[in-house]
XYZ file of C-alpha atoms in Angstrom:
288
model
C 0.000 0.000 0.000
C 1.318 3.305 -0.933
C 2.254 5.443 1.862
C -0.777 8.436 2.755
C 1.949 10.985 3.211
C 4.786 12.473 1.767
C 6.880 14.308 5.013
C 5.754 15.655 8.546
C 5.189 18.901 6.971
C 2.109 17.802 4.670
C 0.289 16.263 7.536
C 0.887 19.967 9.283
C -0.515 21.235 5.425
C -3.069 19.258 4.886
C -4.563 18.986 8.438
C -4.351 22.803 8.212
C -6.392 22.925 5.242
C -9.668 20.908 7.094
C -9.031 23.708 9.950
C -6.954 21.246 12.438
C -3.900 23.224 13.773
C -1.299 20.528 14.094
C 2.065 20.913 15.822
C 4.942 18.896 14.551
C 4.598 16.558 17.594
C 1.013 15.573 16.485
C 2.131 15.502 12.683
C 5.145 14.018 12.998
C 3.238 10.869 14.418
C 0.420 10.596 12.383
C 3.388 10.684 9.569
C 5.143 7.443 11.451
C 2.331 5.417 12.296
C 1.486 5.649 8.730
C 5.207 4.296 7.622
C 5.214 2.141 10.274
C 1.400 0.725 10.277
C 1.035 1.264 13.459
C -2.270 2.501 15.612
C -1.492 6.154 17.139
C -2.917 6.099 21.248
C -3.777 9.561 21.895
C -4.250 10.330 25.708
C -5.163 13.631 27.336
C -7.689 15.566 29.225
C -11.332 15.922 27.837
C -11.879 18.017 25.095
C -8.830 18.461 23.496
C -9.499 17.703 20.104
C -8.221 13.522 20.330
C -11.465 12.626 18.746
C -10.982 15.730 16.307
C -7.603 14.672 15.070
C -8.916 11.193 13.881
C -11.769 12.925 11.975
C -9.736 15.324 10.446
C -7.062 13.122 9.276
C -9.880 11.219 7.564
C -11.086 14.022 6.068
C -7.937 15.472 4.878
C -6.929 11.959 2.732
C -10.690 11.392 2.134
C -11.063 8.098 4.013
C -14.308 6.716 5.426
C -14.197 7.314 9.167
C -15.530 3.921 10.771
C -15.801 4.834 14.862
C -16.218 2.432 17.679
C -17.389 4.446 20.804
C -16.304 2.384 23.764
C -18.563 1.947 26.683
C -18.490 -0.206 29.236
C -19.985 -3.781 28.817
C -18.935 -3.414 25.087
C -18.774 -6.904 23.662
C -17.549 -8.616 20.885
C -20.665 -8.697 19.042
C -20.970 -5.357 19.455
C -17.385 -4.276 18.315
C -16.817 -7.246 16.159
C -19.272 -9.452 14.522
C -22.231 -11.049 15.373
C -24.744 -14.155 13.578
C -27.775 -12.588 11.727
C -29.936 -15.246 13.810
C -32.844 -14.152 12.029
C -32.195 -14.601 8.635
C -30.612 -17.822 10.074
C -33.437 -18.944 11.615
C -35.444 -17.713 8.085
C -33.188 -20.177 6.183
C -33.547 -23.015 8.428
C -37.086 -22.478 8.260
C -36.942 -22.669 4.239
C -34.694 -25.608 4.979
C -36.785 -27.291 7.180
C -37.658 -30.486 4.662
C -33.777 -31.159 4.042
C -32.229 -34.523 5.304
C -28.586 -32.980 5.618
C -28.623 -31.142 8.445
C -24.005 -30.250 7.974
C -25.286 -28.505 4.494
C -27.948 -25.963 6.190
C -25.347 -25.674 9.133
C -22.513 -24.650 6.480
C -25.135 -22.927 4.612
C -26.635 -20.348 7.723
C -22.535 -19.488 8.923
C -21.280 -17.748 6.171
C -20.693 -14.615 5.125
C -24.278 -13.872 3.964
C -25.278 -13.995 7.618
C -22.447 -12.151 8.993
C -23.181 -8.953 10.934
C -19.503 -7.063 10.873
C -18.825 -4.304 13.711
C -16.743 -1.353 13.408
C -13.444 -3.488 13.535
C -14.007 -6.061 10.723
C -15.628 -3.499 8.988
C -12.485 -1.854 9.139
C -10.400 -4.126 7.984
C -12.581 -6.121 5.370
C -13.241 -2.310 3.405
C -11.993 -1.801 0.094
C -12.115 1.754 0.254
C -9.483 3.998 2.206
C -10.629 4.096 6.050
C -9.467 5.552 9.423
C -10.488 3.499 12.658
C -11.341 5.235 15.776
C -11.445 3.713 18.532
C -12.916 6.149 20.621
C -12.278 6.403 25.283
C -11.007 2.813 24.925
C -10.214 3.484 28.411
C -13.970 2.938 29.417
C -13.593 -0.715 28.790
C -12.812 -3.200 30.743
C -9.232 -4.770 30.963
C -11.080 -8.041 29.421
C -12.470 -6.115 26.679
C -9.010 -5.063 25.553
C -7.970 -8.379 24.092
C -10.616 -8.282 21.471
C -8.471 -5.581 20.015
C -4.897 -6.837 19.964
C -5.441 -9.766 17.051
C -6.607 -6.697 15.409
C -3.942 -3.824 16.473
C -0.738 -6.315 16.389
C -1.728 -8.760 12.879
C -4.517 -6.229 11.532
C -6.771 -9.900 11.028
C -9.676 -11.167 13.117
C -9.957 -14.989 13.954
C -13.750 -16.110 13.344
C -14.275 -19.923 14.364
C -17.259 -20.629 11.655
C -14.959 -19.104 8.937
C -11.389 -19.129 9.964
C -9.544 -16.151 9.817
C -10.012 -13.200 8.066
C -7.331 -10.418 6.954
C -6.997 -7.003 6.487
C -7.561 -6.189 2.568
C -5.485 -2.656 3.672
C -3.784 -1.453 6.825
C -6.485 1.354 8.279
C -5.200 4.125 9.995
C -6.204 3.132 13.563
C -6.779 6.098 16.336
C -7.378 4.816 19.912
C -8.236 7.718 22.544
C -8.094 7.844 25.987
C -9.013 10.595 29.235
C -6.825 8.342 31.677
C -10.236 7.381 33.584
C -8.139 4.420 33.537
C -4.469 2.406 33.013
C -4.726 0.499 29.848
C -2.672 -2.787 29.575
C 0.421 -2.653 28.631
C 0.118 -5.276 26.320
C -2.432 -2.469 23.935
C 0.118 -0.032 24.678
C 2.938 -1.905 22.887
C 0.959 -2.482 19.583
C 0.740 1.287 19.679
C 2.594 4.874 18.614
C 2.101 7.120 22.343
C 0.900 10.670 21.434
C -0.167 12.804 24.280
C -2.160 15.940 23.399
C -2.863 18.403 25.886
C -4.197 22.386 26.038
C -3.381 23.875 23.056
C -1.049 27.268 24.164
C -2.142 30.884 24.312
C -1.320 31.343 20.656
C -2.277 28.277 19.313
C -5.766 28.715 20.528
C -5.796 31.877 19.261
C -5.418 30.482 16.140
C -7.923 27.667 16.669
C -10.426 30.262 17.176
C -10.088 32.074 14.216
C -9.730 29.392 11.986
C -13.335 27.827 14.093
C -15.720 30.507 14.737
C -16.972 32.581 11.563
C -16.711 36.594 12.291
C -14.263 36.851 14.910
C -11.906 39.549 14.872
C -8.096 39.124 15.840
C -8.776 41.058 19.449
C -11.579 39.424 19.929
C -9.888 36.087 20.081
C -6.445 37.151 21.213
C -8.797 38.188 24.661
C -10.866 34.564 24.726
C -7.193 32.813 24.586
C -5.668 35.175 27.475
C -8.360 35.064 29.570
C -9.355 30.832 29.057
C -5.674 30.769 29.880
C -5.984 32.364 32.634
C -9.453 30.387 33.910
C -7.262 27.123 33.332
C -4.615 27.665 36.022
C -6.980 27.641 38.972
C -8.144 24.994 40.869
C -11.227 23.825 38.922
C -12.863 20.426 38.897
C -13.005 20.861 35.000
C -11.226 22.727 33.389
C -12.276 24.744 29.910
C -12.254 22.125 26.449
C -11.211 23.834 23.497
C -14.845 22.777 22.287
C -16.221 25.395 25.519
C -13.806 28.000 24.393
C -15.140 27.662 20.310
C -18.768 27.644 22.200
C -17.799 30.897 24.242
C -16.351 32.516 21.511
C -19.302 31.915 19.145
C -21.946 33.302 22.072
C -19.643 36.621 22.048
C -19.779 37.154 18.617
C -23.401 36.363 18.753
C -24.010 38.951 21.357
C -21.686 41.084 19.096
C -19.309 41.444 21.702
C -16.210 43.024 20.720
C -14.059 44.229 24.162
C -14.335 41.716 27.237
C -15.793 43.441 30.190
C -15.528 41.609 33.256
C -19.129 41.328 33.938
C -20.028 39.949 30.164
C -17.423 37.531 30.748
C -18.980 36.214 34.242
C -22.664 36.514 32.835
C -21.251 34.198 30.288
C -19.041 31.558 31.964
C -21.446 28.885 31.894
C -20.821 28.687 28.236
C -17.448 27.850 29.295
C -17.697 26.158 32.613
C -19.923 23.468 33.743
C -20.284 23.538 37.829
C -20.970 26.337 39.611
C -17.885 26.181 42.040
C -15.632 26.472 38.858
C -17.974 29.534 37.656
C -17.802 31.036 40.914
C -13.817 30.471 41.125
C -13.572 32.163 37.708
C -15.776 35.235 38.110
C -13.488 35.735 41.413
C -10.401 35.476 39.370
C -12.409 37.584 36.387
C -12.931 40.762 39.788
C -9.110 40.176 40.809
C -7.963 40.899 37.139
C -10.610 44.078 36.570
């Protein structure tokens, strides 16, 4: 398979161009675990565009984007495959007069009757696709070895058929909010990319290149003062998601100057309990 990129400095280009502000950390790892076919785990707080990344890199090389949201009591029929056992049943039923019992058997396990799940979806595609496998830290440790057959020989072992392998290496994307240690066994078969608050600037220019009608001040004082909110002592602090939501309610109020009272009549845009909103609009009188 041809490789998807050319250097570390197209991934920057092209992720640019969908309106994902890379550094060369992030590109330069997308760029390897493409050489390398390797899955990319990205950890890091909440909202800080993990999810985003896999999305845009699917957009950017126009690949299908096939997502598994983890949960817990995810199972293997719901990640994997699972038997059609009604159109089983339907063709036993049609069958019902045959002597040969090892012919309908053969007959109602194959691939006809095969339900595939985000993985072997992924890997049985024809078309260009990027895997996400999305908090894989909400399942549990169990879970976790339905996806290292997958993440370590890209093939998926199914008893009724034997096994089945990948037509094409996806690009794989597992994310994680450290709710929990994953094994290290999934770690290995992965590339480690951490990716954490975007910096003052940075924002800045996430904001401009996210919320339509924004002016240059305008989001050069949403980046200072989300900085700012960020260093206290909050139970959750501001996603880059809440700071593109904040900015967006300020240009809708056509808000062009920050006064410290618009800013604490609209912090629960931006925060989301009320001892975090009561920490900031402290902070907010301090700084006036």
């Amino acid at each position: 398979m041809a490789p998807r990129f050319d250097s570390v400095q197209s991934v920057r280009d092209g992720l640019r161009k969908v309106n994902y502000l890379a550094d060369d950390g992030i590109a330069g790892v997308a760029f390897l675990a493409d050489r390398l076919g390797k899955p990319i785990l990205v950890e890091g707080p909440a909202g800080t565009g993990k999810t985003q990344l896999a999305k845009s890199v699917a957009e950017m090389i126009g690949a299908r984007l096939i997502r598994l949201q983890c949960y817990e009591g995810l199972d293997e029929s719901k990640a994997l495959y699972e038997w059609n056992y009604k159109k089983q049943l339907l063709r036993i039923q049609a069958d019902r007069k045959s002597d040969s019992w090892s012919e309908i058997h053969d007959d109602i396990f194959g691939p006809d009757f095969l339900l595939t799940r985000p993985l072997l979806e992924a890997i049985t595609a024809d078309d260009p696709v990027v895997l996400l496998i999305d908090e894989v830290d909400r399942v549990e440790v169990e879970t976790e070895a339905l996806l290292l057959e997958i993440l370590s020989e890209y093939q998926v072992s199914i008893p009724e058929l034997g096994t089945i392998t990948a037509k094409q290496i996806p690009l794989v994307f597992l994310t994680s909010n450290n709710t929990r240690e994953l094994s290290e066994a999934l770690k290995r078969r992965c590339l480690f990319l951490h990716v954490d608050y975007p910096d003052m600037d940075r924002e800045k220019e996430i904001v401009l290149a996210k919320v339509d009608g924004i002016s240059q001040n305008l989001a050069d004082q949403i980046a200072r003062i989300v900085r700012s909110i960020r260093q206290l002592d909050l139970k959750k602090a501001p996603s880059v998601s809440e700071t593109l939501d904040w900015a967006r309610t300020l240009v809708l109020l056509g808000i062009e100057h920050i006064e410290a009272e618009q800013a604490k009549e609209t912090l629960h845009i931006l925060l989301k309990y009320q001892t975090d909103i009561a920490k900031a609009a402290k902070e907010l009188s301090v700084d006036k």
